[in-house]
Amino acid sequence: MPRKKPVTLRMIADDLNLTVHTVSKALRGLPGMSETTRKAVIDRARELGYRTKEQEAGMSAERIPWVHAKPRRFAMLLSGDLPFHRQQLEGAQMRLNELGHTLAPVIVPGHLSAAAELEEWLERNGLWHADGLFLTAALPELVEGALLALPHPKVLINYPPELAEVDSVIWDVEYAVHRSVQTLYEHGHRRILYIGEIGPLRGFRLRWQAFTAAVERLGLPTPADPAEHVTGPAADRANWMERLRSRLASGRYTAVLSAIPGTAEWVYAAAVSLRLDIPGDLSLAGMEHETLPYFPDLARPVLPVCETGERAAELMLRRIANPTLPYEHVRLKGPFLDGRSIRSIMS
């Protein structure tokens, strides 16, 4: 049987019609190329199973077993089939598959309030026998608390509750909000309207807290009062849109921070209905998980959701291999994409 040829930088470069130098820089995280090129190189290297010496050394330094050993079976517990769920699942699956393990998604029903119901559901889905559980954001807090009490190795893909003893990783929405407000400030905006529900989830509350902290840090005249912004639930879309249009039409704001994924399109629709041009009349920064096909030039912080799934997989393997290590909380920060939805109003 012929031996498989080792993957080289030259093979990756030839596949992508790039130079070896560019491929090497991309894999080492050095500047000098677009993020599209860098991603293409990283994705192709993974497809071919290529690892740099630095990557292998890093795995060893983090005490993560990268040599194929016993295949393990993991489950990712999801509150639904949302875009960010698919992205973090993809990231974790890609990392675990590289190392010979499997990961299956399992939807968690919202009614598991009693211990007996939870135990029966775990048994029915074969989760008692899983080697580890990934708990995602947006799980009902009572269900999340019961799952955190299970004896399985676990990684929480969310901000952890105050007393949780668990490894966790999340895309840093607090940093993303600070970076968004800072960018609007640097373009001359002082009156910024906040759009986003602040009640039901920890991540939502932390976004609002970060906004109020950024307003205070920069000395903005924008009042950090939820009643002055659009912070209520959006379940009643008609009333929510009416409140949004009222705020946009008031003339009190020069920019909008749409802090919850999925709301930037509604801000855009409300502006169009009022004949307000973005960014001519109103600048807009969103916090979407990915590029919007109908609004590709939206200015936004990059939320590294897929990369968070990858890091969660590494934390899981580290925990299994080293059960006595201290718990870690990891926050991943991404850059800000300027886009074309922010106008400078500097005098």
Short mmCIF file of C-alpha atoms in Angstrom, two decimals:
data_model
loop_
_atom_site.label_atom_id
_atom_site.label_comp_id
_atom_site.label_asym_id
_atom_site.label_seq_id
_atom_site.Cartn_x
_atom_site.Cartn_y
_atom_site.Cartn_z
CA MET A 1 0.00 0.00 0.00
CA PRO A 2 1.57 3.36 -1.02
CA ARG A 3 2.47 5.70 1.80
CA LYS A 4 0.55 8.95 2.01
CA LYS A 5 2.71 11.93 1.09
CA PRO A 6 3.33 14.39 3.93
CA VAL A 7 1.53 17.70 3.51
CA THR A 8 3.88 20.60 2.84
CA LEU A 9 3.54 24.37 2.59
CA ARG A 10 4.25 24.04 -1.13
CA MET A 11 1.21 21.77 -1.58
CA ILE A 12 -1.06 24.28 0.16
CA ALA A 13 0.43 27.17 -1.82
CA ASP A 14 -0.04 25.38 -5.15
CA ASP A 15 -3.65 24.48 -4.28
CA LEU A 16 -4.49 28.14 -3.59
CA ASN A 17 -2.21 29.72 -6.23
CA LEU A 18 -0.25 31.55 -3.54
CA THR A 19 3.42 31.77 -2.64
CA VAL A 20 4.91 29.59 0.07
CA HIS A 21 5.88 32.78 1.89
CA THR A 22 2.25 33.96 1.99
CA VAL A 23 1.04 30.57 3.24
CA SER A 24 3.70 30.52 5.94
CA LYS A 25 2.76 34.03 7.12
CA ALA A 26 -0.93 33.15 7.15
CA LEU A 27 -0.40 30.09 9.34
CA ARG A 28 1.82 32.05 11.73
CA GLY A 29 -0.70 34.88 12.09
CA LEU A 30 1.56 37.50 10.51
CA PRO A 31 0.19 40.57 8.66
CA GLY A 32 0.47 41.23 4.94
CA MET A 33 -2.69 39.72 3.42
CA SER A 34 -6.45 40.01 3.48
CA GLU A 35 -8.48 38.12 6.07
CA THR A 36 -10.14 36.25 3.18
CA THR A 37 -6.75 34.91 2.05
CA ARG A 38 -5.73 34.03 5.58
CA LYS A 39 -8.96 32.09 6.15
CA ALA A 40 -8.55 30.23 2.85
CA VAL A 41 -5.05 29.13 3.86
CA ILE A 42 -6.10 28.02 7.34
CA ASP A 43 -9.12 26.14 6.01
CA ARG A 44 -7.09 24.33 3.35
CA ALA A 45 -4.35 23.42 5.85
CA ARG A 46 -6.99 21.87 8.10
CA GLU A 47 -8.57 19.95 5.23
CA LEU A 48 -5.18 18.45 4.42
CA GLY A 49 -4.30 17.79 8.08
CA TYR A 50 -1.32 20.15 8.15
CA ARG A 51 -0.03 21.47 11.49
CA THR A 52 2.86 23.83 12.05
CA LYS A 53 5.49 22.96 14.64
CA GLU A 54 4.19 25.88 16.68
CA GLN A 55 0.66 24.46 16.65
CA GLU A 56 1.85 21.06 17.85
CA ALA A 57 4.01 22.69 20.53
CA GLY A 58 1.05 24.82 21.61
CA MET A 59 -1.16 21.77 22.00
CA SER A 60 1.46 20.16 24.20
CA ALA A 61 1.92 23.33 26.25
CA GLU A 62 -1.83 23.47 26.88
CA ARG A 63 -1.77 19.80 27.95
CA ILE A 64 -4.19 18.85 25.14
CA PRO A 65 -3.73 15.31 23.78
CA TRP A 66 -3.44 15.78 20.00
CA VAL A 67 -2.30 12.29 19.06
CA HIS A 68 -5.25 10.04 18.15
CA ALA A 69 -5.97 8.01 21.24
CA LYS A 70 -9.28 6.56 22.39
CA PRO A 71 -12.08 8.03 20.22
CA ARG A 72 -14.54 9.88 22.40
CA ARG A 73 -18.18 10.80 21.91
CA PHE A 74 -19.41 14.23 22.94
CA ALA A 75 -22.75 16.06 22.81
CA MET A 76 -23.50 19.75 22.32
CA LEU A 77 -26.74 20.79 24.03
CA LEU A 78 -28.56 23.53 22.13
CA SER A 79 -31.64 25.62 22.82
CA GLY A 80 -32.58 25.66 19.13
CA ASP A 81 -31.29 25.74 15.57
CA LEU A 82 -29.98 29.30 15.41
CA PRO A 83 -27.17 30.60 13.13
CA PHE A 84 -24.72 31.03 16.01
CA HIS A 85 -25.51 27.48 17.20
CA ARG A 86 -24.55 26.11 13.79
CA GLN A 87 -21.34 28.13 13.77
CA GLN A 88 -20.12 27.05 17.19
CA LEU A 89 -21.12 23.44 16.48
CA GLU A 90 -19.14 23.56 13.24
CA GLY A 91 -16.08 24.91 15.05
CA ALA A 92 -16.18 22.29 17.81
CA GLN A 93 -16.88 19.45 15.37
CA MET A 94 -13.99 20.48 13.13
CA ARG A 95 -11.54 20.54 16.06
CA LEU A 96 -12.72 17.25 17.57
CA ASN A 97 -12.85 15.47 14.20
CA GLU A 98 -9.20 16.43 13.61
CA LEU A 99 -8.35 14.49 16.76
CA GLY A 100 -10.52 11.45 16.04
CA HIS A 101 -13.54 12.29 18.21
CA THR A 102 -17.23 12.85 17.41
CA LEU A 103 -19.72 15.49 18.46
CA ALA A 104 -23.51 15.29 18.12
CA PRO A 105 -25.99 18.18 18.54
CA VAL A 106 -28.95 17.64 20.89
CA ILE A 107 -31.84 20.11 21.21
CA VAL A 108 -32.83 20.76 24.84
CA PRO A 109 -36.58 21.24 25.43
CA GLY A 110 -37.45 24.23 27.56
CA HIS A 111 -39.77 22.36 29.95
CA LEU A 112 -37.16 20.27 31.83
CA SER A 113 -37.87 21.87 35.20
CA ALA A 114 -38.10 18.72 37.36
CA ALA A 115 -35.17 16.45 38.17
CA ALA A 116 -37.11 13.35 37.04
CA GLU A 117 -37.85 14.94 33.66
CA LEU A 118 -34.19 15.81 33.17
CA GLU A 119 -33.01 12.33 34.12
CA GLU A 120 -35.49 10.68 31.75
CA TRP A 121 -34.49 13.03 28.92
CA LEU A 122 -30.78 12.36 29.48
CA GLU A 123 -31.41 8.61 29.40
CA ARG A 124 -33.57 8.79 26.30
CA ASN A 125 -30.89 10.72 24.40
CA GLY A 126 -28.01 8.52 25.60
CA LEU A 127 -26.31 11.45 27.33
CA TRP A 128 -25.44 9.58 30.54
CA HIS A 129 -22.85 7.73 28.45
CA ALA A 130 -21.37 10.75 26.68
CA ASP A 131 -17.71 11.49 27.40
CA GLY A 132 -18.47 15.19 27.85
CA LEU A 133 -21.14 17.85 27.36
CA PHE A 134 -20.95 21.26 25.72
CA LEU A 135 -23.59 23.67 27.10
CA THR A 136 -24.40 26.55 24.79
CA ALA A 137 -25.72 30.07 25.33
CA ALA A 138 -29.47 30.73 25.51
CA LEU A 139 -30.33 27.59 27.48
CA PRO A 140 -33.05 28.30 30.09
CA GLU A 141 -31.23 29.16 33.31
CA LEU A 142 -32.98 26.47 35.40
CA VAL A 143 -32.08 23.82 32.81
CA GLU A 144 -28.53 25.15 32.57
CA GLY A 145 -28.14 24.95 36.35
CA ALA A 146 -29.31 21.33 36.41
CA LEU A 147 -26.96 20.40 33.57
CA LEU A 148 -24.02 22.11 35.30
CA ALA A 149 -24.62 19.87 38.32
CA LEU A 150 -24.12 16.68 36.29
CA PRO A 151 -20.91 14.68 36.91
CA HIS A 152 -19.83 14.77 33.23
CA PRO A 153 -16.86 16.82 32.03
CA LYS A 154 -18.45 20.02 30.74
CA VAL A 155 -17.60 23.20 28.88
CA LEU A 156 -19.99 26.13 29.01
CA ILE A 157 -20.07 28.20 25.80
CA ASN A 158 -21.42 31.24 27.57
CA TYR A 159 -20.60 33.64 30.37
CA PRO A 160 -20.65 31.45 33.50
CA PRO A 161 -22.98 32.05 36.46
CA GLU A 162 -21.22 33.58 39.45
CA LEU A 163 -20.61 30.36 41.40
CA ALA A 164 -20.29 27.88 38.51
CA GLU A 165 -17.31 25.53 38.69
CA VAL A 166 -16.88 24.84 35.00
CA ASP A 167 -14.56 25.65 32.11
CA SER A 168 -16.15 28.23 29.84
CA VAL A 169 -15.47 30.17 26.66
CA ILE A 170 -17.41 32.92 24.90
CA TRP A 171 -17.07 35.52 22.17
CA ASP A 172 -16.51 38.69 24.17
CA VAL A 173 -19.65 40.80 23.66
CA GLU A 174 -18.59 43.32 26.32
CA TYR A 175 -15.42 44.09 24.39
CA ALA A 176 -17.44 44.19 21.15
CA VAL A 177 -19.80 46.81 22.60
CA HIS A 178 -16.92 48.92 23.93
CA ARG A 179 -15.16 48.69 20.55
CA SER A 180 -18.36 49.66 18.69
CA VAL A 181 -19.05 52.70 20.90
CA GLN A 182 -15.39 53.73 20.67
CA THR A 183 -15.50 53.55 16.86
CA LEU A 184 -18.66 55.67 16.70
CA TYR A 185 -17.05 58.15 19.13
CA GLU A 186 -13.91 58.38 16.97
CA HIS A 187 -16.14 59.29 14.01
CA GLY A 188 -17.60 62.20 15.98
CA HIS A 189 -20.80 60.61 17.30
CA ARG A 190 -21.85 61.59 20.81
CA ARG A 191 -25.57 60.79 20.83
CA ILE A 192 -25.84 57.01 20.31
CA LEU A 193 -29.12 55.09 20.47
CA TYR A 194 -28.89 51.59 21.95
CA ILE A 195 -31.10 48.89 20.39
CA GLY A 196 -31.40 45.55 22.19
CA GLU A 197 -33.38 43.68 24.78
CA ILE A 198 -31.59 43.66 28.14
CA GLY A 199 -33.65 41.27 30.26
CA PRO A 200 -33.75 37.57 29.47
CA LEU A 201 -30.13 36.40 28.97
CA ARG A 202 -26.79 37.04 30.71
CA GLY A 203 -25.19 38.04 27.41
CA PHE A 204 -27.94 40.61 26.77
CA ARG A 205 -27.54 42.13 30.23
CA LEU A 206 -23.77 42.30 29.84
CA ARG A 207 -24.13 44.12 26.51
CA TRP A 208 -26.20 46.86 28.17
CA GLN A 209 -23.82 47.10 31.12
CA ALA A 210 -20.91 47.49 28.69
CA PHE A 211 -22.79 50.23 26.82
CA THR A 212 -23.45 52.19 30.02
CA ALA A 213 -19.81 51.77 31.03
CA ALA A 214 -18.62 53.00 27.61
CA VAL A 215 -20.95 56.02 27.79
CA GLU A 216 -19.55 56.90 31.22
CA ARG A 217 -15.93 56.28 30.19
CA LEU A 218 -16.22 58.58 27.16
CA GLY A 219 -18.34 61.20 28.92
CA LEU A 220 -21.10 61.03 26.31
CA PRO A 221 -24.31 63.05 26.75
CA THR A 222 -26.34 59.96 25.84
CA PRO A 223 -28.38 59.08 28.97
CA ALA A 224 -27.67 55.54 30.21
CA ASP A 225 -31.34 55.03 31.02
CA PRO A 226 -33.10 52.02 29.42
CA ALA A 227 -36.25 54.12 28.99
CA GLU A 228 -34.36 56.46 26.63
CA HIS A 229 -33.38 53.60 24.33
CA VAL A 230 -35.11 50.62 22.68
CA THR A 231 -34.46 47.93 25.28
CA GLY A 232 -37.81 46.19 25.65
CA PRO A 233 -38.79 42.75 24.32
CA ALA A 234 -39.33 42.54 20.57
CA ALA A 235 -42.03 39.82 20.72
CA ASP A 236 -44.68 42.41 19.85
CA ARG A 237 -42.91 43.49 16.69
CA ALA A 238 -45.43 46.19 15.72
CA ASN A 239 -45.13 48.08 19.03
CA TRP A 240 -41.36 47.55 19.12
CA MET A 241 -41.00 48.99 15.61
CA GLU A 242 -43.19 51.95 16.50
CA ARG A 243 -40.95 52.75 19.47
CA LEU A 244 -37.88 52.36 17.28
CA ARG A 245 -39.25 54.68 14.59
CA SER A 246 -40.17 57.23 17.26
CA ARG A 247 -36.61 57.26 18.58
CA LEU A 248 -35.07 57.48 15.11
CA ALA A 249 -37.42 60.28 14.04
CA SER A 250 -36.73 62.35 17.16
CA GLY A 251 -33.52 63.80 15.74
CA ARG A 252 -31.80 63.29 19.09
CA TYR A 253 -29.39 60.63 17.84
CA THR A 254 -26.73 60.60 15.14
CA ALA A 255 -25.85 56.90 15.43
CA VAL A 256 -27.36 53.58 16.44
CA LEU A 257 -25.76 50.57 18.08
CA SER A 258 -27.83 47.50 17.23
CA ALA A 259 -26.46 45.25 19.97
CA ILE A 260 -28.45 42.03 19.48
CA PRO A 261 -27.91 39.84 16.39
CA GLY A 262 -30.87 39.99 14.04
CA THR A 263 -31.96 43.55 14.89
CA ALA A 264 -29.80 45.51 12.41
CA GLU A 265 -32.17 44.62 9.57
CA TRP A 266 -35.11 46.06 11.54
CA VAL A 267 -33.20 49.26 12.23
CA TYR A 268 -32.46 49.52 8.51
CA ALA A 269 -36.15 48.91 7.66
CA ALA A 270 -37.28 51.54 10.17
CA ALA A 271 -34.82 54.07 8.75
CA VAL A 272 -36.04 53.41 5.20
CA SER A 273 -39.67 53.89 6.30
CA LEU A 274 -38.69 57.29 7.72
CA ARG A 275 -36.68 58.18 4.59
CA LEU A 276 -33.49 58.32 6.64
CA ASP A 277 -30.33 57.38 4.79
CA ILE A 278 -27.68 55.12 6.34
CA PRO A 279 -25.05 56.48 6.82
CA GLY A 280 -26.00 59.89 5.38
CA ASP A 281 -28.56 60.71 8.06
CA LEU A 282 -27.82 58.04 10.63
CA SER A 283 -24.77 55.87 11.27
CA LEU A 284 -25.28 52.24 12.23
CA ALA A 285 -23.08 49.67 13.94
CA GLY A 286 -24.47 46.14 14.27
CA MET A 287 -23.47 43.05 16.20
CA GLU A 288 -24.33 40.31 13.74
CA HIS A 289 -22.68 36.89 13.88
CA GLU A 290 -21.91 36.94 10.17
CA THR A 291 -22.05 39.13 7.08
CA LEU A 292 -25.60 40.04 6.07
CA PRO A 293 -26.15 39.21 2.37
CA TYR A 294 -28.44 42.23 1.86
CA PHE A 295 -26.21 44.58 3.90
CA PRO A 296 -22.62 43.35 3.38
CA ASP A 297 -21.07 46.70 4.28
CA LEU A 298 -22.54 46.89 7.79
CA ALA A 299 -19.95 48.13 10.27
CA ARG A 300 -19.64 45.61 13.07
CA PRO A 301 -17.27 43.92 15.50
CA VAL A 302 -16.31 40.41 14.45
CA LEU A 303 -17.83 37.91 16.89
CA PRO A 304 -15.60 34.80 16.67
CA VAL A 305 -18.40 32.25 17.19
CA CYS A 306 -16.90 29.39 15.16
CA GLU A 307 -13.53 29.93 16.83
CA THR A 308 -15.28 29.78 20.20
CA GLY A 309 -16.50 26.28 19.31
CA GLU A 310 -12.93 25.29 18.46
CA ARG A 311 -11.62 26.64 21.76
CA ALA A 312 -14.41 24.86 23.63
CA ALA A 313 -13.25 21.56 22.11
CA GLU A 314 -9.70 22.24 23.29
CA LEU A 315 -10.88 23.10 26.80
CA MET A 316 -12.87 19.85 26.92
CA LEU A 317 -9.90 17.70 25.95
CA ARG A 318 -7.67 19.59 28.36
CA ARG A 319 -10.18 18.98 31.19
CA ILE A 320 -10.47 15.25 30.44
CA ALA A 321 -6.69 14.83 30.28
CA ASN A 322 -6.06 17.02 33.34
CA PRO A 323 -9.08 16.80 35.68
CA THR A 324 -7.36 18.56 38.61
CA LEU A 325 -6.38 21.76 36.77
CA PRO A 326 -8.12 25.01 37.78
CA TYR A 327 -11.19 26.01 35.80
CA GLU A 328 -10.72 28.60 33.07
CA HIS A 329 -12.95 31.28 31.55
CA VAL A 330 -11.77 32.30 28.08
CA ARG A 331 -13.00 35.35 26.15
CA LEU A 332 -12.28 35.65 22.43
CA LYS A 333 -12.00 39.14 20.96
CA GLY A 334 -12.29 39.96 17.27
CA PRO A 335 -11.43 43.06 15.21
CA PHE A 336 -13.90 45.75 14.14
CA LEU A 337 -14.98 45.82 10.48
CA ASP A 338 -15.45 49.47 9.54
CA GLY A 339 -17.84 48.81 6.68
CA ARG A 340 -19.75 51.68 5.07
CA SER A 341 -22.59 52.25 7.50
CA ILE A 342 -20.73 54.79 9.69
CA ARG A 343 -20.22 58.39 8.55
CA SER A 344 -17.69 60.70 10.11
CA ILE A 345 -19.22 63.91 11.46
CA MET A 346 -16.00 65.34 12.83
CA SER A 347 -15.82 69.12 12.42
#
